[in-house]
Short mmCIF file of C-alpha atoms in Angstrom, two decimals:
data_model
loop_
_atom_site.label_atom_id
_atom_site.label_comp_id
_atom_site.label_asym_id
_atom_site.label_seq_id
_atom_site.Cartn_x
_atom_site.Cartn_y
_atom_site.Cartn_z
CA UNK A 215 19.10 11.54 31.54
CA UNK A 216 21.49 9.31 28.97
CA UNK A 217 18.74 6.68 28.17
CA UNK A 218 16.30 9.54 27.96
CA UNK A 219 18.04 10.97 25.43
CA UNK A 220 19.06 8.27 23.42
CA UNK A 221 14.98 6.95 23.26
CA UNK A 222 14.09 10.23 21.76
CA UNK A 223 16.97 10.14 19.28
CA UNK A 224 15.60 6.75 18.25
CA UNK A 225 12.36 8.01 17.92
CA UNK A 226 12.88 10.86 16.13
CA UNK A 227 14.68 8.94 13.11
CA UNK A 228 11.92 6.83 13.29
CA UNK A 229 9.78 9.53 12.99
CA UNK A 230 11.15 11.05 9.73
CA UNK A 231 11.02 7.67 8.18
CA UNK A 232 7.12 6.81 9.22
CA UNK A 233 6.35 9.73 7.71
CA UNK A 234 7.33 8.26 4.05
CA UNK A 235 4.57 6.14 4.73
CA UNK A 236 1.82 8.48 3.78
CA UNK A 237 3.40 9.65 0.88
CA UNK A 238 1.25 9.74 -2.54
CA UNK A 239 1.94 10.58 -5.83
CA UNK A 240 0.21 13.34 -7.86
CA UNK A 241 1.71 16.04 -10.45
CA UNK A 242 5.04 15.09 -11.49
CA UNK A 243 5.02 11.80 -10.38
CA UNK A 244 2.15 10.19 -12.62
CA UNK A 245 3.59 12.40 -15.78
CA UNK A 246 6.86 9.82 -15.02
CA UNK A 247 5.05 7.17 -14.02
CA UNK A 248 3.07 7.58 -17.67
CA UNK A 249 6.09 8.14 -19.75
CA UNK A 250 7.93 4.93 -17.89
CA UNK A 251 5.07 2.52 -18.80
CA UNK A 252 5.99 3.60 -22.18
CA UNK A 253 9.52 3.79 -22.17
CA UNK A 254 12.58 1.65 -20.09
CA UNK A 255 14.56 3.35 -17.41
CA UNK A 256 17.58 3.98 -19.73
CA UNK A 257 15.62 5.02 -22.65
CA UNK A 258 13.50 7.95 -20.44
CA UNK A 259 16.90 8.91 -19.09
CA UNK A 260 18.25 9.46 -22.60
CA UNK A 261 15.42 11.02 -23.60
CA UNK A 262 15.53 13.33 -20.97
CA UNK A 263 19.23 14.21 -21.87
CA UNK A 264 18.02 14.83 -25.17
CA UNK A 265 15.75 17.36 -24.04
CA UNK A 266 15.37 18.71 -20.74
CA UNK A 267 18.38 17.65 -17.79
CA UNK A 268 22.41 17.11 -18.07
CA UNK A 269 21.99 15.23 -14.86
CA UNK A 270 19.56 12.43 -16.90
CA UNK A 271 22.03 9.82 -16.88
CA UNK A 272 23.53 9.94 -13.53
CA UNK A 273 23.33 7.15 -10.87
CA UNK A 274 20.54 9.96 -8.73
CA UNK A 275 18.87 10.36 -12.23
CA UNK A 276 18.93 6.43 -12.77
CA UNK A 277 17.43 5.26 -9.44
CA UNK A 278 14.96 8.14 -9.45
CA UNK A 279 13.35 6.72 -12.90
CA UNK A 280 13.93 3.01 -11.54
CA UNK A 281 11.98 3.64 -8.09
CA UNK A 282 9.20 5.69 -9.95
CA UNK A 283 8.55 2.95 -12.04
CA UNK A 284 8.73 0.12 -10.01
CA UNK A 285 8.32 1.04 -6.62
CA UNK A 286 5.19 2.25 -4.48
CA UNK A 287 5.37 6.40 -2.93
CA UNK A 288 5.79 5.32 0.22
CA UNK A 289 8.69 3.07 -0.57
CA UNK A 290 10.15 5.76 -3.01
CA UNK A 291 10.14 7.85 0.11
CA UNK A 292 11.49 5.84 2.75
CA UNK A 293 14.54 5.79 0.15
CA UNK A 294 15.07 9.47 0.49
CA UNK A 295 14.25 9.78 3.88
CA UNK A 296 17.28 7.43 4.46
CA UNK A 297 19.45 9.09 2.84
CA UNK A 298 19.02 12.21 4.36
CA UNK A 299 19.66 10.63 7.57
CA UNK A 300 22.69 9.12 5.97
CA UNK A 301 23.80 12.66 4.32
CA UNK A 302 23.43 13.67 8.38
CA UNK A 303 25.74 10.67 9.14
CA UNK A 304 28.59 12.04 6.65
CA UNK A 305 27.85 15.49 7.52
CA UNK A 306 29.29 14.69 11.25
CA UNK A 307 32.33 12.51 9.38
CA UNK A 308 33.20 15.12 7.19
CA UNK A 309 33.29 18.21 9.84
CA UNK A 310 35.50 15.64 12.17
CA UNK A 311 38.37 15.05 9.54
CA UNK A 312 40.63 18.07 10.83
CA UNK A 313 40.00 17.17 14.33
CA UNK A 314 43.60 16.50 16.19
CA UNK A 315 41.93 13.16 16.71
CA UNK A 316 39.27 12.51 14.37
CA UNK A 317 36.22 10.66 15.08
CA UNK A 318 36.26 7.14 14.33
CA UNK A 319 32.68 6.51 15.53
CA UNK A 320 29.69 9.20 15.22
CA UNK A 321 27.10 8.51 18.23
CA UNK A 322 23.18 7.96 17.65
CA UNK A 323 22.46 10.93 19.48
CA UNK A 324 24.27 12.72 17.34
CA UNK A 325 22.79 11.81 13.82
CA UNK A 326 19.65 12.29 15.53
CA UNK A 327 19.99 15.31 17.08
CA UNK A 328 21.51 17.03 13.97
CA UNK A 329 19.24 14.89 11.27
CA UNK A 330 16.14 16.52 13.38
CA UNK A 331 17.67 20.07 13.20
CA UNK A 332 18.00 19.78 9.43
CA UNK A 333 14.93 18.49 9.11
CA UNK A 334 13.25 20.83 10.93
CA UNK A 335 15.40 23.96 9.87
CA UNK A 336 14.67 22.52 6.34
CA UNK A 337 11.16 23.02 6.96
CA UNK A 338 10.64 24.57 3.10
CA UNK A 339 13.02 22.42 1.32
CA UNK A 340 11.38 18.75 3.27
CA UNK A 341 8.43 19.00 0.89
CA UNK A 342 10.82 19.00 -1.92
CA UNK A 343 13.59 16.39 -1.16
CA UNK A 344 11.92 13.94 1.16
CA UNK A 345 8.16 13.36 0.90
CA UNK A 346 7.88 13.92 -2.69
CA UNK A 347 8.82 10.82 -4.83
CA UNK A 348 10.44 12.73 -7.69
CA UNK A 349 11.97 15.49 -6.38
CA UNK A 350 13.46 13.29 -3.46
CA UNK A 351 16.06 11.95 -5.79
CA UNK A 352 18.30 15.58 -4.18
CA UNK A 353 19.60 13.58 -1.43
CA UNK A 354 20.88 11.37 -3.61
CA UNK A 355 23.04 13.87 -5.62
CA UNK A 356 23.57 14.96 -2.14
CA UNK A 357 24.68 12.53 -0.76
CA UNK A 358 26.91 11.58 -3.34
CA UNK A 359 28.57 14.94 -3.66
CA UNK A 360 29.14 14.20 0.55
CA UNK A 361 30.66 10.73 -0.17
CA UNK A 362 33.65 12.09 -2.54
CA UNK A 363 34.10 15.12 0.22
CA UNK A 364 35.12 12.64 2.83
CA UNK A 365 36.56 9.59 0.47
CA UNK A 366 39.09 12.56 -1.14
CA UNK A 367 39.48 13.82 2.33
CA UNK A 368 40.63 10.37 3.82
CA UNK A 369 42.50 8.93 1.80
CA UNK A 370 44.74 12.66 1.19
CA UNK A 371 45.47 12.54 5.31
CA UNK A 372 45.98 8.44 4.78
CA UNK A 373 48.65 9.53 2.09
CA UNK A 374 48.76 5.62 0.67
CA UNK A 375 48.84 6.23 -3.04
CA UNK A 376 48.96 3.78 -5.55
CA UNK A 377 47.93 3.46 -9.59
CA UNK A 378 44.94 1.52 -8.19
CA UNK A 379 44.11 4.54 -5.84
CA UNK A 380 44.11 6.61 -8.71
CA UNK A 381 42.13 4.84 -11.07
CA UNK A 382 39.53 3.89 -8.40
CA UNK A 383 38.97 7.70 -7.61
CA UNK A 384 38.80 8.90 -10.91
CA UNK A 385 35.90 6.48 -11.95
CA UNK A 386 34.09 7.60 -7.97
CA UNK A 387 34.89 10.99 -9.18
CA UNK A 388 33.37 10.54 -12.57
CA UNK A 389 30.19 8.92 -11.03
CA UNK A 390 29.47 11.08 -8.37
CA UNK A 391 30.42 14.39 -10.56
CA UNK A 392 27.61 13.48 -12.85
CA UNK A 393 25.67 15.69 -9.95
CA UNK A 394 23.29 18.80 -9.72
CA UNK A 395 24.75 21.55 -11.74
CA UNK A 396 25.16 23.78 -8.91
CA UNK A 397 26.83 21.05 -6.45
CA UNK A 398 29.62 20.55 -9.36
CA UNK A 399 30.78 23.67 -9.33
CA UNK A 400 31.29 23.60 -5.69
CA UNK A 401 33.10 20.01 -5.65
CA UNK A 402 35.41 20.93 -8.09
CA UNK A 403 36.15 23.88 -6.42
CA UNK A 404 37.21 21.86 -3.08
CA UNK A 405 38.65 19.90 -5.30
CA UNK A 406 40.95 22.96 -6.65
CA UNK A 407 41.54 23.82 -2.89
CA UNK A 408 42.63 20.30 -1.59
CA UNK A 409 45.42 20.45 -4.78
CA UNK A 410 46.94 23.75 -4.27
CA UNK A 411 47.24 22.94 -0.61
CA UNK A 412 49.15 19.63 -1.27
CA UNK A 413 51.28 21.47 -3.75
CA UNK A 414 52.32 24.41 -1.09
CA UNK A 415 51.87 21.71 1.46
CA UNK A 416 52.55 18.36 1.23
CA UNK A 417 55.84 16.86 0.33
CA UNK A 418 54.14 14.05 -1.88
CA UNK A 419 53.71 14.18 -5.34
CA UNK A 420 51.54 11.40 -5.24
CA UNK A 421 49.05 13.26 -3.70
CA UNK A 422 49.37 15.78 -6.29
CA UNK A 423 48.50 13.29 -8.59
CA UNK A 424 45.68 11.59 -6.68
CA UNK A 425 44.02 14.82 -6.95
CA UNK A 426 44.40 15.33 -10.11
CA UNK A 427 42.76 11.99 -11.24
CA UNK A 428 39.83 12.83 -8.56
CA UNK A 429 39.61 16.21 -10.58
CA UNK A 430 39.33 14.84 -13.97
CA UNK A 431 36.73 12.29 -13.16
CA UNK A 432 35.07 15.04 -11.89
CA UNK A 433 35.87 17.47 -14.88
CA UNK A 434 34.62 14.76 -17.17
CA UNK A 435 31.06 14.20 -15.88
CA UNK A 436 30.74 17.60 -15.61
CA UNK A 437 31.40 18.15 -19.03
CA UNK A 438 28.50 15.70 -19.28
CA UNK A 439 26.15 17.26 -17.49
CA UNK A 440 26.73 21.24 -18.77
CA UNK A 441 26.80 20.51 -22.32
CA UNK A 442 23.97 18.14 -22.31
CA UNK A 443 21.32 19.02 -25.20
CA UNK A 444 18.98 19.05 -22.86
CA UNK A 445 19.94 22.31 -21.01
CA UNK A 446 19.19 24.21 -23.93
CA UNK A 447 16.43 23.32 -24.42
CA UNK A 448 15.07 23.32 -20.70
CA UNK A 449 16.62 27.23 -21.09
CA UNK A 450 14.49 28.23 -23.98
CA UNK A 451 11.31 26.63 -22.00
CA UNK A 452 11.91 30.19 -19.22
CA UNK A 453 12.93 33.40 -19.43
CA UNK A 454 16.09 34.26 -19.01
CA UNK A 455 18.66 36.64 -20.17
CA UNK A 456 22.02 35.21 -20.39
CA UNK A 457 25.62 35.52 -18.79
CA UNK A 458 25.78 39.19 -18.38
CA UNK A 459 26.15 42.42 -15.87
CA UNK A 460 23.42 41.08 -13.12
CA UNK A 461 25.57 38.22 -12.55
CA UNK A 462 26.50 39.76 -9.12
CA UNK A 463 22.68 40.49 -8.48
CA UNK A 464 21.35 36.96 -9.58
CA UNK A 465 24.23 35.48 -7.46
CA UNK A 466 23.11 38.22 -3.56
CA UNK A 467 19.14 37.17 -5.18
CA UNK A 468 19.61 33.54 -4.88
CA UNK A 469 21.69 33.76 -1.62
CA UNK A 470 19.24 35.63 -0.12
CA UNK A 471 16.41 33.06 -0.90
CA UNK A 472 18.81 30.00 0.60
CA UNK A 473 18.97 32.66 3.79
CA UNK A 474 15.22 33.10 3.88
CA UNK A 475 14.36 29.34 3.46
CA UNK A 476 17.34 27.97 5.94
CA UNK A 477 16.47 31.13 8.49
CA UNK A 478 15.11 28.47 11.06
CA UNK A 479 18.38 26.40 10.50
CA UNK A 480 20.37 29.41 11.04
CA UNK A 481 18.31 30.38 14.56
CA UNK A 482 19.61 26.71 15.34
CA UNK A 483 22.78 27.58 15.39
CA UNK A 484 22.98 29.52 18.40
CA UNK A 485 21.20 26.98 20.20
CA UNK A 486 23.63 24.36 19.44
CA UNK A 487 26.51 26.31 20.76
CA UNK A 488 24.71 27.00 23.66
CA UNK A 489 24.10 23.46 24.12
CA UNK A 490 27.67 22.68 23.72
CA UNK A 491 28.55 25.67 26.67
CA UNK A 492 30.34 27.99 23.84
CA UNK A 493 30.22 31.59 23.77
CA UNK A 494 27.67 32.42 21.40
CA UNK A 495 28.45 35.36 20.62
CA UNK A 496 32.54 34.84 20.66
CA UNK A 497 31.73 31.74 18.71
CA UNK A 498 29.62 33.70 15.78
CA UNK A 499 32.86 35.94 14.74
CA UNK A 500 34.65 35.56 11.77
CA UNK A 501 38.08 35.83 14.23
CA UNK A 502 39.66 33.26 12.07
CA UNK A 503 39.69 35.58 8.94
CA UNK A 504 43.24 36.82 9.05
CA UNK A 505 43.37 38.35 6.50
CA UNK A 506 46.35 40.97 7.25
CA UNK A 507 48.70 37.83 7.11
CA UNK A 508 48.24 37.25 3.44
CA UNK A 509 51.77 38.24 2.57
CA UNK A 510 52.11 35.51 -0.04
CA UNK A 511 50.82 32.79 -2.18
CA UNK A 512 51.34 29.91 0.36
CA UNK A 513 49.28 32.08 3.03
CA UNK A 514 46.85 32.89 1.09
CA UNK A 515 46.25 29.41 0.19
CA UNK A 516 46.46 28.24 3.70
CA UNK A 517 43.98 30.74 4.33
CA UNK A 518 40.90 29.22 1.25
CA UNK A 519 42.01 26.06 2.94
CA UNK A 520 40.39 26.95 6.30
CA UNK A 521 37.77 28.32 4.65
CA UNK A 522 36.66 25.22 1.98
CA UNK A 523 33.46 24.58 3.08
CA UNK A 524 32.31 28.53 3.27
CA UNK A 525 33.93 28.96 -0.01
CA UNK A 526 32.19 25.73 -1.92
CA UNK A 527 29.32 26.84 -0.11
CA UNK A 528 28.84 30.11 -1.80
CA UNK A 529 29.75 28.97 -4.78
CA UNK A 530 26.66 27.06 -5.33
CA UNK A 531 24.74 30.64 -6.07
CA UNK A 532 26.95 30.73 -9.14
CA UNK A 533 25.33 28.36 -11.37
CA UNK A 534 21.92 30.73 -11.10
CA UNK A 535 23.83 33.45 -12.31
CA UNK A 536 21.90 33.63 -15.28
CA UNK A 537 19.00 32.99 -14.09
CA UNK A 538 17.43 33.02 -10.56
CA UNK A 539 14.04 31.11 -11.85
CA UNK A 540 16.05 27.66 -11.37
CA UNK A 541 16.80 28.89 -7.78
CA UNK A 542 13.94 26.41 -6.09
CA UNK A 543 13.89 25.20 -1.86
CA UNK A 544 15.71 21.74 -2.54
CA UNK A 545 18.56 23.77 -4.49
CA UNK A 546 19.42 25.07 -0.97
CA UNK A 547 20.27 21.47 -0.02
CA UNK A 548 23.71 22.00 -1.26
CA UNK A 549 24.49 24.92 0.24
CA UNK A 550 23.14 24.12 3.51
CA UNK A 551 25.20 21.47 4.21
CA UNK A 552 28.46 23.24 3.46
CA UNK A 553 27.69 25.86 5.27
CA UNK A 554 26.48 23.04 8.42
CA UNK A 555 29.99 21.40 7.87
CA UNK A 556 31.76 24.58 8.32
CA UNK A 557 29.99 26.12 11.33
CA UNK A 558 30.82 22.80 12.75
CA UNK A 559 34.14 22.56 12.15
CA UNK A 560 34.38 26.49 12.87
CA UNK A 561 33.47 25.54 16.70
CA UNK A 562 34.53 21.70 16.97
CA UNK A 563 30.72 20.85 17.43
CA UNK A 564 31.14 17.46 16.14
CA UNK A 565 30.10 15.13 18.83
CA UNK A 566 29.24 17.75 21.84
CA UNK A 567 30.39 17.10 25.01
CA UNK A 568 27.30 15.01 25.76
CA UNK A 569 27.72 14.35 29.39
CA UNK A 570 27.04 17.89 30.71
CA UNK A 571 23.29 18.75 31.99
CA UNK A 572 23.11 21.01 29.68
CA UNK A 573 23.71 19.19 26.16
CA UNK A 574 21.22 16.27 28.07
CA UNK A 575 18.62 19.06 28.56
CA UNK A 576 18.85 20.62 25.85
CA UNK A 577 18.96 18.42 23.28
CA UNK A 578 16.13 16.21 25.06
CA UNK A 579 14.22 19.24 24.80
CA UNK A 580 14.50 19.62 20.99
CA UNK A 581 14.28 15.85 20.18
CA UNK A 582 10.90 15.93 22.50
CA UNK A 583 9.57 19.12 20.75
CA UNK A 584 10.74 17.31 17.38
CA UNK A 585 8.08 14.29 18.27
CA UNK A 586 5.03 16.31 19.03
CA UNK A 587 5.42 18.47 15.90
CA UNK A 588 5.96 14.84 13.45
CA UNK A 589 2.92 13.70 15.78
CA UNK A 590 0.75 16.71 14.79
CA UNK A 591 2.13 15.98 10.64
CA UNK A 592 1.28 12.36 10.85
CA UNK A 593 -2.21 13.35 11.89
CA UNK A 594 -2.67 16.28 9.67
CA UNK A 595 -1.61 13.97 6.30
CA UNK A 596 -3.75 10.97 7.63
CA UNK A 597 -6.42 12.87 7.17
CA UNK A 598 -5.37 13.78 3.93
CA UNK A 599 -4.40 10.39 2.51
CA UNK A 600 -8.15 9.28 3.32
CA UNK A 601 -9.56 12.03 1.33
CA UNK A 602 -7.42 11.38 -1.61
CA UNK A 603 -7.67 7.45 -1.23
CA UNK A 604 -11.49 8.38 -1.51
CA UNK A 605 -10.68 9.83 -5.15
CA UNK A 606 -8.89 7.08 -5.96
CA UNK A 607 -11.72 4.38 -5.06
CA UNK A 608 -14.07 7.07 -6.84
CA UNK A 609 -11.43 6.93 -10.34
CA UNK A 610 -11.68 2.99 -10.32
CA UNK A 611 -15.43 3.49 -10.32
CA UNK A 612 -15.38 5.76 -13.49
CA UNK A 613 -13.13 4.50 -15.82
CA UNK A 614 -13.58 6.35 -19.24
CA UNK A 615 -16.04 8.76 -17.62
CA UNK A 616 -15.76 12.62 -16.51
CA UNK A 617 -15.15 12.89 -12.99
CA UNK A 618 -15.62 15.70 -10.59
CA UNK A 619 -14.16 15.81 -7.03
CA UNK A 620 -13.76 17.95 -3.94
CA UNK A 621 -10.95 20.25 -4.40
CA UNK A 622 -8.20 20.42 -1.55
CA UNK A 623 -7.77 23.37 0.18
CA UNK A 624 -4.27 24.58 1.35
CA UNK A 625 -4.69 24.68 5.23
CA UNK A 626 -5.69 20.50 4.42
CA UNK A 627 -1.91 19.99 3.78
CA UNK A 628 1.33 19.29 6.38
CA UNK A 629 4.33 21.54 5.61
CA UNK A 630 6.07 18.47 5.03
CA UNK A 631 4.39 17.39 2.13
CA UNK A 632 3.85 18.56 -1.51
CA UNK A 633 0.83 18.63 -3.52
CA UNK A 634 0.20 19.90 -6.74
CA UNK A 635 -4.03 19.54 -6.96
CA UNK A 636 -6.24 19.08 -9.93
CA UNK A 637 -8.00 22.69 -10.75
CA UNK A 638 -11.25 23.27 -12.27
CA UNK A 639 -9.89 23.03 -15.41
CA UNK A 640 -9.73 19.67 -17.00
CA UNK A 641 -7.29 20.80 -19.26
CA UNK A 642 -4.51 21.82 -16.53
CA UNK A 643 -1.58 19.97 -17.12
CA UNK A 644 -2.31 17.63 -13.48
CA UNK A 645 -5.74 16.93 -14.37
CA UNK A 646 -4.36 15.49 -17.62
CA UNK A 647 -1.86 13.47 -15.78
CA UNK A 648 -4.51 12.19 -13.89
CA UNK A 649 -6.53 11.28 -16.08
CA UNK A 650 -4.70 9.40 -17.97
CA UNK A 651 -2.87 7.26 -15.46
CA UNK A 652 -6.25 6.64 -13.90
CA UNK A 653 -8.01 5.62 -16.92
CA UNK A 654 -10.43 8.70 -16.80
CA UNK A 655 -11.87 10.76 -20.07
CA UNK A 656 -11.46 14.03 -17.90
CA UNK A 657 -11.32 15.10 -14.14
CA UNK A 658 -11.56 18.10 -12.11
CA UNK A 659 -12.87 19.62 -9.20
CA UNK A 660 -15.83 21.69 -8.54
#
């Protein structure tokens, strides 16, 4: 049984990566590629910073633009899918930090099982963050943020501080802090809670200086992201009412969206509890929230520290307090990974009781089901890719001409892939990008 679940785990990870070979450029991808043919990566990043997005000067954005300029769609999405699996690994490592004996080694089966549960549970997010060449940079931003949390947590517990460490954590924080707007807030909040915990419960002033160095790097990077001229232009491009009395309502609306998009992932949690031999109903209670003992500042700080991942997860919705318009499925990724860490920690579900029959049977059955879904997605996307390849052949045979093609109906598109098709209106923005990229006069559907 052990060999079976290991094989299924390897095949599951391979399946996530194998789907990348069917990805393609469309919509936003082509618009970016047209502009990147005119500008260098750095010039394009600077233009975006000035006119659209404060995150454009960050490592994740530069990687996105570099990939779009030089790589094919399958290669780009393979990078995103690899980063997705790496996120699962870091989630497990972070969740193990507070164990009495932290796990030094995370098994491949645990990574495969968590990756599969996240992939299937985030089915609404997957088209945005994995198999879309443009949108997949969100998993890289997530990876940077999780790496920062892991690095900070490990170094604080090692208590081996020096001026060199202060400088290195400042640089790492500055790099990782140039992140998505709704991931910067939880990172800052996480760092603040660690700072308070160090001040109240650690007799080591160097730990406080270390965290202050980390927060300084984050704050400087956040300043660059949040005050970018492009953010203002982007807000003016949509309807928004500014920060007002609807703050709580907007936060609630975004939270409701996230819970809806992640509903299947939430449903997998009782399954994971069952596989680990936990009492499902007892485990789902928030029994460790002991508000009655909040009789001092230190007890309040201790409570915040014990619930820091939950607090950080909930804070991801705060950026959308002015408008819920920008809360799209891919922005729920940061909320999801922080909640997963919290859930794994709360009931000690790091490695799992992998020698029990219940874990082996449940894990094998889930991975087998996951592989069946992957195979069906491959079959469906292969048929769609053939149709898209036929379109490309038609474009190459008609340079500079008006081209009309058959439309692609929604039922032909697998749930794991995003696709904005051209329309009967040749002036539609997608049509114009396709025509310009393919050297056509116009293109439209029947």
